[in-house]
N, CA and C atoms as an extended XYZ file, in Angstrom:
513
Properties=species:S:1:pos:R:3:atomname:S:1:resname:S:1:resid:I:1 pbc="F F F"
N       -16.463       10.782       10.223 N   MET     1
C       -16.191        9.376       10.225 CA  MET     1
C       -16.847        8.707        8.972 C   MET     1
N       -17.873        9.330        8.425 N   HIS     2
C       -18.499        8.682        7.244 CA  HIS     2
C       -17.800        9.044        5.890 C   HIS     2
N       -16.813        9.895        6.024 N   GLU     3
C       -16.002       10.220        4.845 CA  GLU     3
C       -15.168        9.056        4.428 C   GLU     3
N       -14.536        9.153        3.270 N   GLY     4
C       -13.563        8.225        2.855 CA  GLY     4
C       -12.347        8.151        3.736 C   GLY     4
N       -11.248        7.596        3.313 N   PHE     5
C       -10.056        7.563        4.031 CA  PHE     5
C        -9.516        8.940        4.296 C   PHE     5
N        -8.939        9.197        5.564 N   SER     6
C        -8.329       10.464        5.862 CA  SER     6
C        -6.872       10.437        5.286 C   SER     6
N        -6.214       11.573        5.373 N   LYS     7
C        -4.867       11.690        4.866 CA  LYS     7
C        -3.969       10.734        5.578 C   LYS     7
N        -4.046       10.632        6.911 N   ASP     8
C        -3.165        9.728        7.619 CA  ASP     8
C        -3.413        8.303        7.283 C   ASP     8
N        -4.687        7.862        7.049 N   GLU     9
C        -5.028        6.565        6.648 CA  GLU     9
C        -4.448        6.247        5.234 C   GLU     9
N        -4.498        7.244        4.314 N   ILE    10
C        -3.923        6.989        3.013 CA  ILE    10
C        -2.402        6.900        3.020 C   ILE    10
N        -1.767        7.626        3.894 N   ILE    11
C        -0.313        7.504        4.063 CA  ILE    11
C        -0.038        6.121        4.639 C   ILE    11
N        -0.723        5.642        5.615 N   VAL    12
C        -0.565        4.278        6.119 CA  VAL    12
C        -0.752        3.261        5.116 C   VAL    12
N        -1.818        3.340        4.333 N   LEU    13
C        -2.087        2.308        3.266 CA  LEU    13
C        -0.941        2.352        2.198 C   LEU    13
N        -0.453        3.502        1.844 N   MET    14
C         0.629        3.561        0.875 CA  MET    14
C         1.881        2.979        1.463 C   MET    14
N         2.175        3.257        2.712 N   SER    15
C         3.267        2.761        3.417 CA  SER    15
C         3.194        1.127        3.553 C   SER    15
N         1.999        0.707        3.826 N   MET    16
C         1.859       -0.727        3.866 CA  MET    16
C         2.159       -1.384        2.473 C   MET    16
N         1.606       -0.751        1.485 N   ASN    17
C         1.828       -1.340        0.130 CA  ASN    17
C         3.301       -1.342       -0.182 C   ASN    17
N         3.984       -0.237        0.195 N   GLY    18
C         5.500       -0.118       -0.054 CA  GLY    18
C         6.152       -1.230        0.723 C   GLY    18
N         5.822       -1.479        1.997 N   CYS    19
C         6.443       -2.518        2.717 CA  CYS    19
C         6.182       -3.916        2.198 C   CYS    19
N         4.957       -4.088        1.736 N   LEU    20
C         4.633       -5.379        1.111 CA  LEU    20
C         5.428       -5.639       -0.157 C   LEU    20
N         5.655       -4.527       -0.945 N   ALA    21
C         6.400       -4.640       -2.183 CA  ALA    21
C         7.886       -4.984       -1.831 C   ALA    21
N         8.474       -4.278       -0.859 N   ILE    22
C         9.763       -4.561       -0.361 CA  ILE    22
C         9.916       -5.995        0.110 C   ILE    22
N         8.914       -6.421        0.901 N   TYR    23
C         8.909       -7.813        1.434 CA  TYR    23
C         8.921       -8.803        0.286 C   TYR    23
N         8.066       -8.560       -0.698 N   ALA    24
C         8.033       -9.511       -1.846 CA  ALA    24
C         9.296       -9.539       -2.674 C   ALA    24
N         9.957       -8.230       -2.840 N   LEU    25
C        11.225       -8.288       -3.492 CA  LEU    25
C        12.312       -9.052       -2.761 C   LEU    25
N        12.349       -8.819       -1.423 N   LEU    26
C        13.398       -9.498       -0.609 CA  LEU    26
C        13.081      -10.989       -0.576 C   LEU    26
N        11.814      -11.358       -0.590 N   ASP    27
C        11.486      -12.709       -0.598 CA  ASP    27
C        11.991      -13.459       -1.932 C   ASP    27
N        12.029      -12.667       -2.942 N   GLY    28
C        12.604      -13.196       -4.169 CA  GLY    28
C        14.058      -13.568       -4.090 C   GLY    28
N        14.743      -13.055       -3.090 N   PHE    29
C        16.172      -13.435       -2.881 CA  PHE    29
C        16.273      -14.604       -1.968 C   PHE    29
N        15.203      -15.355       -1.689 N   GLY    30
C        15.346      -16.566       -0.958 CA  GLY    30
C        15.262      -16.328        0.517 C   GLY    30
N        14.707      -15.325        1.019 N   LEU    31
C        14.647      -15.133        2.468 CA  LEU    31
C        13.379      -15.778        3.089 C   LEU    31
N        12.547      -16.402        2.301 N   HIS    32
C        11.307      -16.901        2.855 CA  HIS    32
C        11.464      -18.029        3.890 C   HIS    32
N        12.622      -18.638        3.878 N   GLY    33
C        12.890      -19.689        4.876 CA  GLY    33
C        13.369      -19.068        6.268 C   GLY    33
N        13.734      -17.812        6.232 N   ASN    34
C        14.319      -17.172        7.415 CA  ASN    34
C        13.169      -16.923        8.368 C   ASN    34
N        13.254      -17.427        9.563 N   ARG    35
C        12.189      -17.254       10.525 CA  ARG    35
C        11.970      -15.821       10.997 C   ARG    35
N        13.113      -15.080       11.200 N   TYR    36
C        13.078      -13.711       11.637 CA  TYR    36
C        12.549      -12.768       10.501 C   TYR    36
N        12.771      -13.032        9.255 N   PHE    37
C        12.186      -12.297        8.191 CA  PHE    37
C        10.703      -12.474        8.125 C   PHE    37
N        10.234      -13.661        8.254 N   SER    38
C         8.736      -13.869        8.294 CA  SER    38
C         8.125      -13.253        9.536 C   SER    38
N         8.760      -13.384       10.679 N   LEU    39
C         8.226      -12.726       11.882 CA  LEU    39
C         8.169      -11.204       11.733 C   LEU    39
N         9.287      -10.595       11.163 N   ALA    40
C         9.270       -9.154       10.993 CA  ALA    40
C         8.189       -8.693       10.042 C   ALA    40
N         7.925       -9.481        8.998 N   GLY    41
C         6.851       -9.085        8.091 CA  GLY    41
C         5.532       -9.185        8.695 C   GLY    41
N         5.264      -10.202        9.543 N   ILE    42
C         4.004      -10.356       10.232 CA  ILE    42
C         3.776       -9.193       11.230 C   ILE    42
N         4.768       -8.913       11.975 N   ILE    43
C         4.794       -7.828       12.965 CA  ILE    43
C         4.475       -6.438       12.317 C   ILE    43
N         5.099       -6.195       11.201 N   ILE    44
C         4.853       -4.961       10.510 CA  ILE    44
C         3.458       -4.901        9.965 C   ILE    44
N         2.931       -6.008        9.415 N   LEU    45
C         1.603       -6.068        9.006 CA  LEU    45
C         0.578       -5.899       10.155 C   LEU    45
N         0.930       -6.444       11.334 N   MET    46
C         0.032       -6.245       12.502 CA  MET    46
C        -0.050       -4.741       12.898 C   MET    46
N         1.060       -4.081       12.814 N   LEU    47
C         1.083       -2.625       13.148 CA  LEU    47
C         0.257       -1.830       12.169 C   LEU    47
N         0.320       -2.147       10.899 N   PHE    48
C        -0.490       -1.445        9.927 CA  PHE    48
C        -1.974       -1.729       10.139 C   PHE    48
N        -2.274       -3.045       10.327 N   ILE    49
C        -3.712       -3.455       10.522 CA  ILE    49
C        -4.308       -2.738       11.811 C   ILE    49
N        -3.471       -2.679       12.819 N   ALA    50
C        -3.893       -2.118       14.126 CA  ALA    50
C        -4.179       -0.629       13.921 C   ALA    50
N        -3.326        0.024       13.162 N   TYR    51
C        -3.612        1.519       12.890 CA  TYR    51
C        -4.928        1.659       12.121 C   TYR    51
N        -5.022        0.854       10.985 N   MET    52
C        -6.194        1.065       10.152 CA  MET    52
C        -7.531        0.639       10.807 C   MET    52
N        -7.543       -0.327       11.663 N   CYS    53
C        -8.801       -0.858       12.155 CA  CYS    53
C        -9.113       -0.169       13.555 C   CYS    53
N        -8.130        0.257       14.319 N   PHE    54
C        -8.452        0.937       15.606 CA  PHE    54
C        -8.509        2.408       15.518 C   PHE    54
N        -7.980        2.947       14.519 N   ASN    55
C        -7.897        4.460       14.429 CA  ASN    55
C        -9.262        5.104       14.384 C   ASN    55
N       -10.227        4.639       13.504 N   ARG    56
C       -11.406        5.363       13.405 CA  ARG    56
C       -12.265        5.256       14.716 C   ARG    56
N       -12.222        4.142       15.350 N   PHE    57
C       -12.979        3.964       16.688 CA  PHE    57
C       -12.402        4.944       17.727 C   PHE    57
N       -11.049        5.026       17.795 N   ILE    58
C       -10.404        5.802       18.822 CA  ILE    58
C       -10.713        7.324       18.437 C   ILE    58
N       -10.627        7.717       17.213 N   LYS    59
C       -10.958        9.141       16.833 CA  LYS    59
C       -12.393        9.433       17.117 C   LYS    59
N       -13.275        8.514       16.876 N   LEU    60
C       -14.710        8.708       17.090 CA  LEU    60
C       -14.937        8.908       18.656 C   LEU    60
N       -14.320        8.101       19.442 N   LEU    61
C       -14.497        8.260       20.930 CA  LEU    61
C       -13.926        9.577       21.410 C   LEU    61
N       -12.777        9.962       20.840 N   ILE    62
C       -12.191       11.246       21.281 CA  ILE    62
C       -13.126       12.440       20.791 C   ILE    62
N       -13.602       12.354       19.527 N   LEU    63
C       -14.426       13.474       19.119 CA  LEU    63
C       -15.734       13.535       19.871 C   LEU    63
N       -16.357       12.446       20.213 N   SER    64
C       -17.621       12.401       20.863 CA  SER    64
C       -17.553       12.783       22.321 C   SER    64
N       -16.396       12.642       22.899 N   LYS    65
C       -16.241       12.965       24.311 CA  LYS    65
C       -15.872       14.414       24.542 C   LYS    65
N       -15.286       15.070       23.433 N   LYS    66
C       -14.807       16.378       23.631 CA  LYS    66
C       -15.934       17.442       23.981 C   LYS    66
N       -17.080       17.371       23.456 N   GLY    67
C       -18.084       18.405       23.678 CA  GLY    67
C       -18.062       19.550       22.650 C   GLY    67
N       -17.374       19.308       21.553 N   ASP    68
C       -17.417       20.240       20.412 CA  ASP    68
C       -18.599       20.051       19.513 C   ASP    68
N       -19.450       19.101       19.807 N   PHE    69
C       -20.560       18.783       18.918 CA  PHE    69
C       -21.884       19.013       19.711 C   PHE    69
N       -22.903       19.273       18.947 N   TYR    70
C       -24.232       19.345       19.444 CA  TYR    70
C       -25.174       18.488       18.649 C   TYR    70
N       -26.256       18.087       19.236 N   ASP    71
C       -27.154       17.121       18.621 CA  ASP    71
C       -28.122       17.873       17.659 C   ASP    71
N       -28.347       17.174       16.491 N   SER    72
C       -29.368       17.699       15.517 CA  SER    72
C       -29.888       16.583       14.775 C   SER    72
N       -30.633       16.880       13.604 N   THR    73
C       -31.106       15.826       12.797 CA  THR    73
C       -30.836       16.241       11.345 C   THR    73
N       -30.694       15.206       10.507 N   ALA    74
C       -30.478       15.403        9.008 CA  ALA    74
C       -31.589       14.562        8.347 C   ALA    74
N       -31.833       14.962        7.086 N   VAL    75
C       -32.863       14.301        6.244 CA  VAL    75
C       -32.270       13.739        5.000 C   VAL    75
N       -32.519       12.589        4.659 N   VAL    76
C       -31.974       12.005        3.406 CA  VAL    76
C       -32.792       12.603        2.229 C   VAL    76
N       -32.172       13.370        1.404 N   LYS    77
C       -32.793       14.087        0.363 CA  LYS    77
C       -32.772       13.338       -0.934 C   LYS    77
N       -31.698       12.541       -1.191 N   ASP    78
C       -31.627       11.969       -2.511 CA  ASP    78
C       -30.696       10.709       -2.403 C   ASP    78
N       -30.944        9.741       -3.240 N   ILE    79
C       -30.038        8.569       -3.370 CA  ILE    79
C       -29.564        8.556       -4.811 C   ILE    79
N       -28.214        8.661       -4.951 N   GLU    80
C       -27.562        8.796       -6.214 CA  GLU    80
C       -26.453        7.715       -6.395 C   GLU    80
N       -26.088        7.565       -7.618 N   TYR    81
C       -25.027        6.685       -7.959 CA  TYR    81
C       -23.873        7.365       -8.624 C   TYR    81
N       -22.689        6.948       -8.247 N   GLU    82
C       -21.492        7.442       -8.788 CA  GLU    82
C       -20.697        6.320       -9.475 C   GLU    82
N       -20.305        6.548      -10.674 N   LYS    83
C       -19.577        5.498      -11.474 CA  LYS    83
C       -18.158        5.461      -10.875 C   LYS    83
N       -17.770        4.262      -10.393 N   ASN    84
C       -16.428        3.952       -9.917 CA  ASN    84
C       -15.697        3.197      -11.043 C   ASN    84
N       -14.451        2.901      -10.799 N   ILE    85
C       -13.650        2.158      -11.728 CA  ILE    85
C       -14.239        0.765      -11.955 C   ILE    85
N       -14.641        0.126      -10.868 N   VAL    86
C       -15.144       -1.142      -10.918 CA  VAL    86
C       -16.697       -1.244      -11.079 C   VAL    86
N       -17.438       -0.411      -10.347 N   LYS    87
C       -18.924       -0.569      -10.260 CA  LYS    87
C       -19.485        0.786       -9.900 C   LYS    87
N       -20.778        0.804       -9.858 N   ARG    88
C       -21.495        1.970       -9.444 CA  ARG    88
C       -21.508        1.947       -7.889 C   ARG    88
N       -21.218        3.162       -7.390 N   VAL    89
C       -21.299        3.314       -5.874 CA  VAL    89
C       -22.517        4.134       -5.535 C   VAL    89
N       -23.211        3.665       -4.530 N   GLU    90
C       -24.378        4.344       -4.120 CA  GLU    90
C       -24.086        5.244       -2.938 C   GLU    90
N       -24.635        6.433       -3.066 N   TYR    91
C       -24.381        7.393       -1.990 CA  TYR    91
C       -25.687        8.160       -1.637 C   TYR    91
N       -25.865        8.687       -0.467 N   TYR    92
C       -26.978        9.434       -0.009 CA  TYR    92
C       -26.657       10.854        0.103 C   TYR    92
N       -27.488       11.780       -0.350 N   THR    93
C       -27.334       13.218       -0.049 CA  THR    93
C       -28.175       13.537        1.131 C   THR    93
N       -27.617       13.965        2.206 N   ILE    94
C       -28.305       14.313        3.397 CA  ILE    94
C       -28.271       15.839        3.565 C   ILE    94
N       -29.290       16.473        4.210 N   GLU    95
C       -29.382       17.868        4.379 CA  GLU    95
C       -29.658       18.143        5.832 C   GLU    95
N       -28.977       19.147        6.368 N   TYR    96
C       -29.197       19.444        7.824 CA  TYR    96
C       -28.933       20.972        7.880 C   TYR    96
N       -29.489       21.515        9.027 N   THR    97
C       -29.390       22.922        9.277 CA  THR    97
C       -28.617       23.118       10.572 C   THR    97
N       -27.576       23.981       10.563 N   ASP    98
C       -26.761       24.190       11.763 CA  ASP    98
C       -27.450       25.169       12.700 C   ASP    98
N       -26.822       25.553       13.777 N   GLU    99
C       -27.404       26.366       14.781 CA  GLU    99
C       -27.569       27.877       14.319 C   GLU    99
N       -26.929       28.240       13.116 N   LYS   100
C       -27.018       29.596       12.559 CA  LYS   100
C       -28.059       29.524       11.477 C   LYS   100
N       -28.872       28.406       11.419 N   TYR   101
C       -29.920       28.264       10.338 CA  TYR   101
C       -29.319       28.201        8.935 C   TYR   101
N       -28.080       27.833        8.746 N   LYS   102
C       -27.509       27.663        7.473 CA  LYS   102
C       -27.712       26.175        7.016 C   LYS   102
N       -28.177       25.982        5.819 N   VAL   103
C       -28.419       24.593        5.362 CA  VAL   103
C       -27.171       24.041        4.696 C   VAL   103
N       -26.898       22.825        5.059 N   HIS   104
C       -25.668       22.125        4.570 CA  HIS   104
C       -26.108       20.834        3.920 C   HIS   104
N       -25.360       20.429        2.874 N   GLU   105
C       -25.584       19.100        2.221 CA  GLU   105
C       -24.335       18.365        2.337 C   GLU   105
N       -24.479       17.044        2.624 N   GLU   106
C       -23.360       16.206        2.707 CA  GLU   106
C       -23.605       14.868        1.959 C   GLU   106
N       -22.518       14.347        1.304 N   LYS   107
C       -22.597       13.042        0.734 CA  LYS   107
C       -22.228       11.963        1.736 C   LYS   107
N       -23.032       10.954        1.801 N   VAL   108
C       -22.731        9.754        2.692 CA  VAL   108
C       -22.741        8.547        1.775 C   VAL   108
N       -21.657        7.844        1.683 N   TYR   109
C       -21.605        6.701        0.787 CA  TYR   109
C       -22.241        5.450        1.556 C   TYR   109
N       -22.809        4.676        0.742 N   ARG   110
C       -23.581        3.474        1.241 CA  ARG   110
C       -22.787        2.585        2.136 C   ARG   110
N       -21.459        2.447        1.840 N   TYR   111
C       -20.646        1.548        2.686 CA  TYR   111
C       -20.411        2.238        4.074 C   TYR   111
N       -20.777        3.436        4.217 N   SER   112
C       -20.663        4.111        5.631 CA  SER   112
C       -21.866        4.000        6.437 C   SER   112
N       -22.960        3.452        5.781 N   ALA   113
C       -24.225        3.272        6.514 CA  ALA   113
C       -24.369        1.789        6.823 C   ALA   113
N       -24.848        1.453        8.039 N   VAL   114
C       -25.027        0.103        8.458 CA  VAL   114
C       -26.183       -0.537        7.710 C   VAL   114
N       -27.263        0.267        7.591 N   LYS   115
C       -28.431       -0.289        6.864 CA  LYS   115
C       -28.818        0.781        5.785 C   LYS   115
N       -29.669        0.331        4.892 N   SER   116
C       -30.124        1.217        3.803 CA  SER   116
C       -31.077        2.226        4.280 C   SER   116
N       -30.928        3.455        3.755 N   TRP   117
C       -31.863        4.537        4.090 CA  TRP   117
C       -32.759        4.889        2.909 C   TRP   117
N       -33.975        5.343        3.284 N   ASP   118
C       -34.889        5.786        2.220 CA  ASP   118
C       -34.943        7.332        2.190 C   ASP   118
N       -35.383        7.861        1.112 N   ILE   119
C       -35.606        9.293        0.985 CA  ILE   119
C       -36.546        9.799        1.989 C   ILE   119
N       -36.201       10.851        2.790 N   GLY   120
C       -37.143       11.321        3.851 CA  GLY   120
C       -36.749       10.822        5.120 C   GLY   120
N       -35.851        9.857        5.222 N   LYS   121
C       -35.499        9.273        6.535 CA  LYS   121
C       -34.742       10.336        7.356 C   LYS   121
N       -35.129       10.501        8.644 N   LYS   122
C       -34.489       11.453        9.533 CA  LYS   122
C       -33.332       10.676       10.273 C   LYS   122
N       -32.153       11.285       10.331 N   LEU   123
C       -30.944       10.716       11.022 CA  LEU   123
C       -30.531       11.555       12.160 C   LEU   123
N       -30.199       10.964       13.267 N   LYS   124
C       -29.612       11.729       14.348 CA  LYS   124
C       -28.132       11.905       14.075 C   LYS   124
N       -27.784       13.205       14.165 N   ILE   125
C       -26.387       13.560       13.868 CA  ILE   125
C       -25.858       14.454       14.971 C   ILE   125
N       -24.507       14.660       14.936 N   LYS   126
C       -23.856       15.555       15.826 CA  LYS   126
C       -23.078       16.536       14.924 C   LYS   126
N       -23.259       17.774       15.148 N   ILE   127
C       -22.651       18.810       14.300 CA  ILE   127
C       -21.524       19.512       15.116 C   ILE   127
N       -20.389       19.681       14.557 N   ASN   128
C       -19.268       20.337       15.191 CA  ASN   128
C       -19.672       21.894       15.302 C   ASN   128
N       -19.344       22.425       16.452 N   LYS   129
C       -19.753       23.816       16.731 CA  LYS   129
C       -18.960       24.835       15.898 C   LYS   129
N       -17.602       24.529       15.737 N   THR   130
C       -16.843       25.465       15.002 CA  THR   130
C       -16.739       25.191       13.513 C   THR   130
N       -16.929       23.902       13.118 N   LYS   131
C       -16.928       23.481       11.654 CA  LYS   131
C       -18.228       22.763       11.430 C   LYS   131
N       -19.314       23.511       11.035 N   PRO   132
C       -20.573       22.882       10.927 CA  PRO   132
C       -20.636       21.936        9.741 C   PRO   132
N       -19.613       21.890        8.827 N   ASP   133
C       -19.717       20.919        7.762 CA  ASP   133
C       -19.114       19.511        8.247 C   ASP   133
N       -18.596       19.466        9.452 N   LYS   134
C       -18.063       18.201       10.000 CA  LYS   134
C       -19.122       17.628       11.012 C   LYS   134
N       -19.631       16.492       10.590 N   ILE   135
C       -20.697       15.839       11.405 CA  ILE   135
C       -20.359       14.454       11.700 C   ILE   135
N       -21.123       13.946       12.668 N   ILE   136
C       -20.987       12.487       13.004 CA  ILE   136
C       -22.463       11.953       12.943 C   ILE   136
N       -22.645       10.968       12.170 N   ILE   137
C       -23.926       10.331       12.120 CA  ILE   137
C       -24.051        9.333       13.261 C   ILE   137
N       -24.859        9.642       14.237 N   ALA   138
C       -24.822        9.015       15.538 CA  ALA   138
C       -24.740        7.519       15.514 C   ALA   138
N       -25.706        6.792       15.076 N   GLY   139
C       -25.659        5.280       15.112 CA  GLY   139
C       -24.869        4.692       14.115 C   GLY   139
N       -24.820        5.187       12.831 N   SER   140
C       -24.077        4.657       11.782 CA  SER   140
C       -22.559        4.708       11.877 C   SER   140
N       -21.992        5.947       12.150 N   ASP   141
C       -20.630        6.111       12.366 CA  ASP   141
C       -20.068        5.220       13.420 C   ASP   141
N       -20.751        5.132       14.524 N   PHE   142
C       -20.324        4.321       15.615 CA  PHE   142
C       -20.316        2.853       15.269 C   PHE   142
N       -21.436        2.360       14.558 N   ALA   143
C       -21.517        0.986       14.196 CA  ALA   143
C       -20.391        0.584       13.200 C   ALA   143
N       -20.200        1.384       12.155 N   VAL   144
C       -19.134        1.112       11.205 CA  VAL   144
C       -17.720        1.092       11.884 C   VAL   144
N       -17.424        1.988       12.695 N   SER   145
C       -16.116        1.972       13.404 CA  SER   145
C       -16.073        0.781       14.349 C   SER   145
N       -17.131        0.378       14.963 N   LEU   146
C       -17.117       -0.840       15.789 CA  LEU   146
C       -16.826       -2.074       14.958 C   LEU   146
N       -17.474       -2.134       13.781 N   ILE   147
C       -17.202       -3.207       12.790 CA  ILE   147
C       -15.686       -3.287       12.366 C   ILE   147
N       -15.114       -2.134       12.091 N   TRP   148
C       -13.663       -2.084       11.813 CA  TRP   148
C       -12.826       -2.511       12.982 C   TRP   148
N       -13.241       -2.179       14.276 N   LEU   149
C       -12.542       -2.537       15.427 CA  LEU   149
C       -12.617       -4.038       15.627 C   LEU   149
N       -13.769       -4.683       15.473 N   ILE   150
C       -13.881       -6.127       15.594 CA  ILE   150
C       -13.104       -6.845       14.578 C   ILE   150
N       -13.177       -6.325       13.303 N   SER   151
C       -12.330       -7.024       12.172 CA  SER   151
C       -10.869       -6.882       12.547 C   SER   151
N       -10.411       -5.779       13.083 N   GLY   152
C        -8.952       -5.560       13.459 CA  GLY   152
C        -8.571       -6.546       14.540 C   GLY   152
N        -9.460       -6.732       15.550 N   ILE   153
C        -9.170       -7.687       16.651 CA  ILE   153
C        -9.049       -9.126       16.109 C   ILE   153
N       -10.003       -9.430       15.203 N   ILE   154
C        -9.854      -10.807       14.525 CA  ILE   154
C        -8.612      -10.973       13.819 C   ILE   154
N        -8.233       -9.984       12.980 N   ALA   155
C        -7.059      -10.024       12.125 CA  ALA   155
C        -5.835      -10.102       13.013 C   ALA   155
N        -5.833       -9.350       14.087 N   GLU   156
C        -4.602       -9.412       15.002 CA  GLU   156
C        -4.508      -10.815       15.676 C   GLU   156
N        -5.607      -11.361       16.001 N   ILE   157
C        -5.613      -12.763       16.603 CA  ILE   157
C        -5.025      -13.745       15.620 C   ILE   157
N        -5.553      -13.661       14.357 N   VAL   158
C        -5.060      -14.610       13.344 CA  VAL   158
C        -3.579      -14.440       13.121 C   VAL   158
N        -3.124      -13.155       13.015 N   LEU   159
C        -1.628      -13.012       12.782 CA  LEU   159
C        -0.827      -13.451       14.025 C   LEU   159
N        -1.402      -13.242       15.203 N   ALA   160
C        -0.635      -13.770       16.432 CA  ALA   160
C        -0.554      -15.243       16.323 C   ALA   160
N        -1.636      -15.970       15.779 N   VAL   161
C        -1.517      -17.423       15.737 CA  VAL   161
C        -0.475      -17.789       14.673 C   VAL   161
N        -0.331      -17.040       13.645 N   PHE   162
C         0.699      -17.312       12.631 CA  PHE   162
C         2.081      -17.144       13.296 C   PHE   162
N         2.302      -16.175       14.173 N   ILE   163
C         3.592      -15.996       14.891 CA  ILE   163
C         3.846      -17.171       15.664 C   ILE   163
N         2.817      -17.729       16.437 N   VAL   164
C         3.068      -18.870       17.259 CA  VAL   164
C         3.449      -20.049       16.346 C   VAL   164
N         2.719      -20.163       15.232 N   PHE   165
C         2.917      -21.268       14.288 CA  PHE   165
C         4.312      -21.256       13.791 C   PHE   165
N         4.782      -20.039       13.377 N   ILE   166
C         6.123      -19.902       12.827 CA  ILE   166
C         7.189      -20.238       13.851 C   ILE   166
N         7.034      -19.768       15.072 N   ASN   167
C         7.951      -20.050       16.137 CA  ASN   167
C         7.981      -21.538       16.515 C   ASN   167
N         6.845      -22.161       16.508 N   ARG   168
C         6.814      -23.537       16.863 CA  ARG   168
C         7.429      -24.458       15.848 C   ARG   168
N         7.128      -24.223       14.590 N   HIS   169
C         7.570      -25.055       13.486 CA  HIS   169
C         8.928      -24.730       12.860 C   HIS   169
N         9.598      -23.600       13.325 N   SER   170
C        10.869      -23.314       12.669 CA  SER   170
C        11.985      -23.710       13.649 C   SER   170
N        11.721      -24.259       14.768 N   MET   171
C        12.821      -24.584       15.702 CA  MET   171
C        13.414      -25.960       15.341 C   MET   171
């Protein structure tokens, strides 16, 4: 959950950008006054937002309920910066040991952590039994996915208000 976007999320983002581009092109042909065109655009946007915002929370619930994970701890070993196109991105290098006593290192980006961590901080994690490089950072991953969920609910409410507004004022 602390990783970047998954393949399915990237596909959804690219599809959303494609749909927005098609919507903008069709809008150039004067369809902006058509009520059904506007409603269709908002409903498609609602579907994309719903997937992007609710997906991580649902995946996290399914993964945590399965029983494929066991509890452990990780230690923050280093805080590093990676040059991005726009700015420097902070990430933490955490280290943990699986049940076979093999040491693993994982990169956790700052935006995946709810609060800042210091070097030496111990984190509660859940490690996948079959894939020990797949972990869930107990408090942080849940909090970030909850923030995404709440943001999605707010976005859906705002878009639903737009639908009511369009229906009310286009009659």
